[in-house]
mmCIF file of C-alpha atoms in Angstrom:
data_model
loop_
_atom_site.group_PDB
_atom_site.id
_atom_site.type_symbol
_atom_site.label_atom_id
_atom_site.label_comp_id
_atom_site.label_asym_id
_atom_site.label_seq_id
_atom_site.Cartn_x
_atom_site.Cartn_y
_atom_site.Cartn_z
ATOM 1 C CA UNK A 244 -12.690 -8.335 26.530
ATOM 2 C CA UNK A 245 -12.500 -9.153 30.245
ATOM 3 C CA UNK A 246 -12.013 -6.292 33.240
ATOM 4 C CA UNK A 247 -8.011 -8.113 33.285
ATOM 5 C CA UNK A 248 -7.267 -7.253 30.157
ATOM 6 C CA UNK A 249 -4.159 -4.640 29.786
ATOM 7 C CA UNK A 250 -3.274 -2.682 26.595
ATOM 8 C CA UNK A 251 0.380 -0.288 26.065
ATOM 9 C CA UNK A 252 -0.134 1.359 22.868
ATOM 10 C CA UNK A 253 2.193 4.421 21.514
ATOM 11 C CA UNK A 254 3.719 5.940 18.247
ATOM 12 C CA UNK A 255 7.231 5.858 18.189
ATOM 13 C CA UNK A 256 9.021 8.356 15.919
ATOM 14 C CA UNK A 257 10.465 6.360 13.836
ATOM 15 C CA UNK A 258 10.343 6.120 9.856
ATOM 16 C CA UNK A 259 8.470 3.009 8.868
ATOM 17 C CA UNK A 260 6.822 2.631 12.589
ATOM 18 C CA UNK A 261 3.117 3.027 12.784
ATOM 19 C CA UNK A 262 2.498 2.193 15.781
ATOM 20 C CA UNK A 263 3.316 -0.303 18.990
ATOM 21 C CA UNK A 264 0.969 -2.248 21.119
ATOM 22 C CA UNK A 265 1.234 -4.928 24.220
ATOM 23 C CA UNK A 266 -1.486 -6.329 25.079
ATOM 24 C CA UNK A 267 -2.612 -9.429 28.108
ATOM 25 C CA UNK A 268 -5.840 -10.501 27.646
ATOM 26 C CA UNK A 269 -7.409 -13.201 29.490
ATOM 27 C CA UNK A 270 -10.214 -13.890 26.977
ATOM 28 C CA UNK A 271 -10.923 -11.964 23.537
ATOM 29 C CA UNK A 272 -11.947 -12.892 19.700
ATOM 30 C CA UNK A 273 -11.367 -10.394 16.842
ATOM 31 C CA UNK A 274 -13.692 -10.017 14.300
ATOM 32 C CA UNK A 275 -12.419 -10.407 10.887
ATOM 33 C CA UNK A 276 -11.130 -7.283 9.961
ATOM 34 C CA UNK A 277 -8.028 -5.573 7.781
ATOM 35 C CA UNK A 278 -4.811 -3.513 8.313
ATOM 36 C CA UNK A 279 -3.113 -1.211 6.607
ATOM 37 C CA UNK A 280 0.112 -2.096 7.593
ATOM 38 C CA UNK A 281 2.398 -4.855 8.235
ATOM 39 C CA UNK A 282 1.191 -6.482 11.665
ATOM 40 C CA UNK A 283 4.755 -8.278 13.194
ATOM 41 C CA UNK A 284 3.639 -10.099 15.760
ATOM 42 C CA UNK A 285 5.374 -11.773 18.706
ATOM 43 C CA UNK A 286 3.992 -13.701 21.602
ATOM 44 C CA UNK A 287 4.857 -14.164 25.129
ATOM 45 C CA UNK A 288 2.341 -16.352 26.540
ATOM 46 C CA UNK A 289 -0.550 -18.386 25.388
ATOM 47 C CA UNK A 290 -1.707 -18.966 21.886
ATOM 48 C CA UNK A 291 -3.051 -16.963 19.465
ATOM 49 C CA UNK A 292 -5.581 -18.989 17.041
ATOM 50 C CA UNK A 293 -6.392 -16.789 13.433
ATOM 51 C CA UNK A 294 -7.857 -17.240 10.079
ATOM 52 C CA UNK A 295 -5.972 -15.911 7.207
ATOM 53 C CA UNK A 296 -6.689 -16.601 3.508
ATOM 54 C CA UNK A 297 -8.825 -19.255 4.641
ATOM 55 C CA UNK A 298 -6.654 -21.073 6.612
ATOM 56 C CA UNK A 299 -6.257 -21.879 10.040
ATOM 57 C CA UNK A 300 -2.673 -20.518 11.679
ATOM 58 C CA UNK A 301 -1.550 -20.370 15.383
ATOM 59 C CA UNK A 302 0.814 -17.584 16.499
ATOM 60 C CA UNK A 303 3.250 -18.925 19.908
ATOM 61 C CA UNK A 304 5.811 -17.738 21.745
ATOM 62 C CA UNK A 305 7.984 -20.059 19.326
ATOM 63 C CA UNK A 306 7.463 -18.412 16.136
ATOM 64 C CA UNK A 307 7.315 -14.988 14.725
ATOM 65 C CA UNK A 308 4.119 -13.641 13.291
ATOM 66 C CA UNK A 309 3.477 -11.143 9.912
ATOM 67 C CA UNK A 310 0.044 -10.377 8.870
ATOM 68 C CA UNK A 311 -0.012 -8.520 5.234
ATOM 69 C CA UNK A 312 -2.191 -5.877 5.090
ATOM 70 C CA UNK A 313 -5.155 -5.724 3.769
ATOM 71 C CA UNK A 314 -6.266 -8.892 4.037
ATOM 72 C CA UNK A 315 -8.596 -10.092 6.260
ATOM 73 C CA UNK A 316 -8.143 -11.943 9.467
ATOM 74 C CA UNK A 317 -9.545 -12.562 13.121
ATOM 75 C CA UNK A 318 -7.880 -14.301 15.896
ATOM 76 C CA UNK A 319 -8.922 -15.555 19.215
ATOM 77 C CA UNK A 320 -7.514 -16.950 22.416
ATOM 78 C CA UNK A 321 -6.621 -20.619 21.709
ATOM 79 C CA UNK A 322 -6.306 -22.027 24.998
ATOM 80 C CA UNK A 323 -8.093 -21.277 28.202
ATOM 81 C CA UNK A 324 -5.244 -19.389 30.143
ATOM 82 C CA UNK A 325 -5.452 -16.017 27.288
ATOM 83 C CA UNK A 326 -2.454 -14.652 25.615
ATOM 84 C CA UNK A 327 0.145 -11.995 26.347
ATOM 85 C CA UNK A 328 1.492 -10.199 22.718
ATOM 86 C CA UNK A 329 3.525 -7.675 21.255
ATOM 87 C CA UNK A 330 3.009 -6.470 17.941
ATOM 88 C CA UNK A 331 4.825 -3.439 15.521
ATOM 89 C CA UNK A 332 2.568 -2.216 12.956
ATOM 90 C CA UNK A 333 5.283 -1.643 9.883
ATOM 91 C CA UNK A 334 4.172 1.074 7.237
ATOM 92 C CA UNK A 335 3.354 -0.897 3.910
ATOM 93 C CA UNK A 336 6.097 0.507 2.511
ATOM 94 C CA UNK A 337 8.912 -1.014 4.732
ATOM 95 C CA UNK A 338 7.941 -4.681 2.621
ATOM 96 C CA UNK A 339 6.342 -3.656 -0.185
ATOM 97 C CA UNK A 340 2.447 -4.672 -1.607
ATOM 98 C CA UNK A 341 4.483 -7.047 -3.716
ATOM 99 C CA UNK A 342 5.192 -9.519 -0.295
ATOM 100 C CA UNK A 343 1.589 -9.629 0.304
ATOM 101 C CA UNK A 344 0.886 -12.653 -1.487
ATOM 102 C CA UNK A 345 4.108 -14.400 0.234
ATOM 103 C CA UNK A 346 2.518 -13.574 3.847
ATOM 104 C CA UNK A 347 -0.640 -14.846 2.957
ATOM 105 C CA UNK A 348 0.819 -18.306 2.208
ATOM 106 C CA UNK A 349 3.189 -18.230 5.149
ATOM 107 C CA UNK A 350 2.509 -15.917 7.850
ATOM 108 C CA UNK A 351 5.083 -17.470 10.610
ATOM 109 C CA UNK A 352 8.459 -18.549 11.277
ATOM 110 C CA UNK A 353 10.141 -20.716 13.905
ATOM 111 C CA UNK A 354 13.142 -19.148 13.783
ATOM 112 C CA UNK A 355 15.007 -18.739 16.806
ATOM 113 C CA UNK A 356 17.753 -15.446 15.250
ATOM 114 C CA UNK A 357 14.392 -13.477 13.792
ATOM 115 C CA UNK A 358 12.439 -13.821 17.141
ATOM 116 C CA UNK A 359 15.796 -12.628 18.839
ATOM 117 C CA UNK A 360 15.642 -9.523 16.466
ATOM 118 C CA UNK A 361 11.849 -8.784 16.586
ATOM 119 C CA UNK A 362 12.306 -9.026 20.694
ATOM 120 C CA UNK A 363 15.227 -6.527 20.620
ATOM 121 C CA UNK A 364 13.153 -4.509 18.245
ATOM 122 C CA UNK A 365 10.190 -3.954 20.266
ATOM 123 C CA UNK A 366 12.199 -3.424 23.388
ATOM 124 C CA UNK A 367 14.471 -0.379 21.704
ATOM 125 C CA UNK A 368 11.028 1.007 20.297
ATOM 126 C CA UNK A 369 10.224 1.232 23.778
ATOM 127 C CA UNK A 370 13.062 3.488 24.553
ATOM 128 C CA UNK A 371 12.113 6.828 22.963
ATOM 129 C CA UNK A 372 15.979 8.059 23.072
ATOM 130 C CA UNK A 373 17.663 5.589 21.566
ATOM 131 C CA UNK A 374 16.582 6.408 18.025
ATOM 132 C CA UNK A 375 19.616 5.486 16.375
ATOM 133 C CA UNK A 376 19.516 1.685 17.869
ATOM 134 C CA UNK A 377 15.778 1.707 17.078
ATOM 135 C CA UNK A 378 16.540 2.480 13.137
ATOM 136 C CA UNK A 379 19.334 -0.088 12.805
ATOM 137 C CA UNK A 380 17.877 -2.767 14.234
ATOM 138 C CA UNK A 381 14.255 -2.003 12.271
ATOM 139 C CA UNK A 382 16.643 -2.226 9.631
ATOM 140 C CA UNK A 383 18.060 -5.308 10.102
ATOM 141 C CA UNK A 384 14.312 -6.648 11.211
ATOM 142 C CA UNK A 385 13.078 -5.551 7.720
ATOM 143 C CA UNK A 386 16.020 -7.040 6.001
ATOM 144 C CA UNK A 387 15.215 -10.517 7.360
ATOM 145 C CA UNK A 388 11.595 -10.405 6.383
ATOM 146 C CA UNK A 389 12.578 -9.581 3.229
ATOM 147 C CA UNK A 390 14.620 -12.668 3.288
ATOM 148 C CA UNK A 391 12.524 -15.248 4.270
ATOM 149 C CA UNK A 392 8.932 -13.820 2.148
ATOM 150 C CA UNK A 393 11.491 -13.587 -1.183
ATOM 151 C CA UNK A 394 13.239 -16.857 0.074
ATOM 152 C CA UNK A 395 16.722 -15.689 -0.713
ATOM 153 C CA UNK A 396 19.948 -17.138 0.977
ATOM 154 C CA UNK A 397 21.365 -14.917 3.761
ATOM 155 C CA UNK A 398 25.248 -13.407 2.586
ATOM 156 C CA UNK A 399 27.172 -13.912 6.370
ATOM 157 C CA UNK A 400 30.916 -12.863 5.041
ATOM 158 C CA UNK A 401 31.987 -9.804 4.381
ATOM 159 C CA UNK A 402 31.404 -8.277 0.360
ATOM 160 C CA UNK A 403 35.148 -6.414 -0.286
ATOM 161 C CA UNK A 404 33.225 -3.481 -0.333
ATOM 162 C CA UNK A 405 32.045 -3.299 3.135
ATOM 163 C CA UNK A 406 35.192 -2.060 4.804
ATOM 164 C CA UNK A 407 35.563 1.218 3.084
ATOM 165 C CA UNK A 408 31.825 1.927 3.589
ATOM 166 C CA UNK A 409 31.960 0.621 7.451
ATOM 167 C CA UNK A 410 35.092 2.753 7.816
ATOM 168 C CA UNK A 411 33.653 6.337 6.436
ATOM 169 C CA UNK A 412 30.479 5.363 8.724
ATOM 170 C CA UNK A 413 32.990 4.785 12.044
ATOM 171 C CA UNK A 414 34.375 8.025 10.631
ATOM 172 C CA UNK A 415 31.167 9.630 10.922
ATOM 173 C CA UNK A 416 29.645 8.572 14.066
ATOM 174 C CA UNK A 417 33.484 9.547 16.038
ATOM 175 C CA UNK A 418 33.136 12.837 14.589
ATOM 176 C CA UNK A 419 29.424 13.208 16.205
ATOM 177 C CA UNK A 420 29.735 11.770 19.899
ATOM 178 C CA UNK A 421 27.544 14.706 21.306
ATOM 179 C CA UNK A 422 25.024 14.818 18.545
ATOM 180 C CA UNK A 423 21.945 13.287 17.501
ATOM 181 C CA UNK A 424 22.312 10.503 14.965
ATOM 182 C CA UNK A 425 19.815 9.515 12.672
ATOM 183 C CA UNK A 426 20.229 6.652 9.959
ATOM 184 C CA UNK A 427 18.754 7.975 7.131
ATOM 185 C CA UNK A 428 20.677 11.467 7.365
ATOM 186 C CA UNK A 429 23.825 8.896 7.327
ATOM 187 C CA UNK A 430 22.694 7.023 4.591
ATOM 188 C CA UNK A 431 22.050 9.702 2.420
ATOM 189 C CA UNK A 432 25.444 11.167 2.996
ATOM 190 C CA UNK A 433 27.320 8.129 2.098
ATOM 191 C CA UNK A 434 25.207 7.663 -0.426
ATOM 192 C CA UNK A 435 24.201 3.527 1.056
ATOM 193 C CA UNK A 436 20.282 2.175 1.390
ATOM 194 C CA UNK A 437 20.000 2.055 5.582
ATOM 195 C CA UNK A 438 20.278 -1.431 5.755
ATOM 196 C CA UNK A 439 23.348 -2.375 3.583
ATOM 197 C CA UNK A 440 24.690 0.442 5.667
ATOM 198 C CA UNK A 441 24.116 -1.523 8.984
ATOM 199 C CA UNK A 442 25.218 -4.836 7.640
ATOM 200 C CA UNK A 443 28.347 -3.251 5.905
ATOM 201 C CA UNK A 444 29.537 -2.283 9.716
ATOM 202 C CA UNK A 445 28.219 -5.290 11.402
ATOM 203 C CA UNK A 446 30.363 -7.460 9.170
ATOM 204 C CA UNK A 447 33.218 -5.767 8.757
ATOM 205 C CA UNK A 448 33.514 -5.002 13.045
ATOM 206 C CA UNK A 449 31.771 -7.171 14.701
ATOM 207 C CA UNK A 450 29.534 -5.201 16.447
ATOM 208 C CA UNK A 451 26.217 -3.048 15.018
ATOM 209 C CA UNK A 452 26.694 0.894 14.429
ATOM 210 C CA UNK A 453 24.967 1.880 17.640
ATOM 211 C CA UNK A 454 26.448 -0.791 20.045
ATOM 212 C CA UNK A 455 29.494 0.987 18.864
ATOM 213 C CA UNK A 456 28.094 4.617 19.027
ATOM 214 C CA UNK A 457 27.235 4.264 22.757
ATOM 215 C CA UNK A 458 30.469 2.507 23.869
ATOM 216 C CA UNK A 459 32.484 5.710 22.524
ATOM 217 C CA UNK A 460 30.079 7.833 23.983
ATOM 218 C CA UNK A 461 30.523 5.670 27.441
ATOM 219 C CA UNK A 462 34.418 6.231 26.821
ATOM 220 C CA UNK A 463 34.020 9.635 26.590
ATOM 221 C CA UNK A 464 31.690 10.034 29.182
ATOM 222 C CA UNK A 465 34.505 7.894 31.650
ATOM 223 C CA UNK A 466 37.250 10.513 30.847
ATOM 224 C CA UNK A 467 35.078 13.550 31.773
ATOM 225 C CA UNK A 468 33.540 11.648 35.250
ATOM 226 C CA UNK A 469 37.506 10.929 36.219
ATOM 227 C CA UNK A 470 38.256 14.292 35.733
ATOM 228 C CA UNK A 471 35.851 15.632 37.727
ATOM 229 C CA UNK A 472 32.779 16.911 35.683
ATOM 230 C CA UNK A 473 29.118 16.074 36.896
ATOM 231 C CA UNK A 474 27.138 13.657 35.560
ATOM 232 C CA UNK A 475 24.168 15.721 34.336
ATOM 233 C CA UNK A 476 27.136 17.575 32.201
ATOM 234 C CA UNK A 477 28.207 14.547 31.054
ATOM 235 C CA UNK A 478 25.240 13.492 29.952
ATOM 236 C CA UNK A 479 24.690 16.613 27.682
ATOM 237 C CA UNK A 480 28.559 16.289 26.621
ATOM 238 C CA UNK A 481 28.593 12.967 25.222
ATOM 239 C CA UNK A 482 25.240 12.767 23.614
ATOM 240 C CA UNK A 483 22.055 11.086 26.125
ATOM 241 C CA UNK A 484 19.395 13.014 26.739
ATOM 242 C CA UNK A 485 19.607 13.188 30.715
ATOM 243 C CA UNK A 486 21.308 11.558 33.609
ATOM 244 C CA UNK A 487 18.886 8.886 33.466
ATOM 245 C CA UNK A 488 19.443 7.894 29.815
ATOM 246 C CA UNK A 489 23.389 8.124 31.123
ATOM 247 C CA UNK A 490 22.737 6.421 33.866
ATOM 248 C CA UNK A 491 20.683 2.815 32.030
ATOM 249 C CA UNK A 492 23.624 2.782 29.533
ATOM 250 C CA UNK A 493 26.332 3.064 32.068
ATOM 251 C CA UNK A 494 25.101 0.705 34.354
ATOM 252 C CA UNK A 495 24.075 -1.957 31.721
ATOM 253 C CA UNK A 496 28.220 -1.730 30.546
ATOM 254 C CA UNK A 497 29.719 -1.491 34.060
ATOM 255 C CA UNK A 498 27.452 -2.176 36.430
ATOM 256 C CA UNK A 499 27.487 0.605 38.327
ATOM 257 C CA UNK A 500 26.133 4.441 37.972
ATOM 258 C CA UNK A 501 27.990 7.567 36.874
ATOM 259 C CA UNK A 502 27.771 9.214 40.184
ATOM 260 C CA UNK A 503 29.570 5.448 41.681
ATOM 261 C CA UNK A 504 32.236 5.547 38.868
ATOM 262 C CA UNK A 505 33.125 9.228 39.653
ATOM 263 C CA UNK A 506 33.281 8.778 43.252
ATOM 264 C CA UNK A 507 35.506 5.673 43.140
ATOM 265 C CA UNK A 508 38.392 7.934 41.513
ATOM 266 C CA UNK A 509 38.715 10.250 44.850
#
């Protein structure tokens, strides 16, 4: 490993989620050597050369990478400029010992939706308080891979029983604006598996449970600016952590901050 090299490594606390690492480096080789979990694999520049069940594989900024775990592979800077990754170590669990065998003879995709979803993975993972979003969209993320490594056809419509399952889960999340919401808890009270829980609302409104989630807690958190209250209250009233978390959702829906928004009504 050179002096350049740079390495962002952390444990999110979510279910499933071993661990996280970025990594830049300008020149490395791995020695063979095993996992224990699921290594999903993304890369944003270079090319990543690796052996794996004795063949030769190349992961790119093109495709999206799974390793199986425990089985052996290295991997090695392919060209001479290095490689800049991201990976998510998934618990064995979240695909099952039974997928191994389907990694091993396909460990990539170029699939343009899936690299969208691994990318928007990693980056909510990287946001320690938005749980809720990180859950759903490991869900969905876990979901495809389950997809493509059983090689069963997606389902895009709507089943007839998503809408009364979407609409007790809308239910539930208007009824707990100012709390913290965790997927599981809501699963197990409606009595859904996580994921057809997510793709129950998705289809049925257009829009994923905790897209929806923060844009009611953005409505509510409108009403109380207008009337006067301070953003730090706000913040605690509708359900962020602090101003700042506020403050990145706000902006990133109307371009402006809380304190702006409030000021603009005087």
């Amino acid at each position: 490993m050179g002096s350049a090299a740079t390495i962002r490594a952390w444990r999110p606390e979510i279910a499933g989620v071993a661990e996280v690492l970025h990594a830049h480096f300008p020149r490395h080789a791995y020695p063979p050597h095993t996992h224990g979990t699921w290594t999903l694999l993304v890369v944003d520049s270079g090319t990543i050369g690796f052996e794996l069940g004795r063949h030769d594989h190349g992961a790119m900024p093109s495709l999206v990478t799974l390793l199986p775990p425990h089985v052996p592979h290295d991997g090695h800077n392919a060209t001479s400029a290095g490689f800049r990754k991201r990976v998510i170590y998934l618990e064995e669990e979240v695909l099952g010992a039974e997928r191994i065998g389907a990694a091993v003879d396909r460990p990539g995709w170029r699939d343009g939706d899936l690299l969208a979803a691994v990318r928007g993975l990693d980056d909510a993972l990287g946001r320690r308080h938005d749980r809720f979003e990180a859950e759903a969209r490991l869900a969905l993320v876990a979901d495809a891979l389950h997809e493509r490594l059983d090689r069963r056809p997606r389902r895009a419509g709507p089943a007839a029983s998503d809408r009364p399952l979407a609409a007790r889960l809308r239910r539930l999340l208007d009824e707990r604006l100012a709390g913290e919401v965790v997927l599981a808890d809501l699963a197990a009270e409606l009595g859904a598996h996580p994921t057809h829980l997510v793709r129950s609302f998705g289809r049925s409104y257009g829009i994923a449970p905790y897209r929806y989630l923060t844009g009611r807690r953005l409505d509510h958190a409108r009403r109380l600016l207008l009337s006067g209250t301070a953003p730090s209250v706000v913040a605690a009233e509708v359900g962020f952590y602090d101003q700042a978390h506020l403050t990145r959702h706000f902006r990133r829906l109307l371009g402006t901050t809380p304190a702006a928004y409030a000021r603009s009504a005087r």
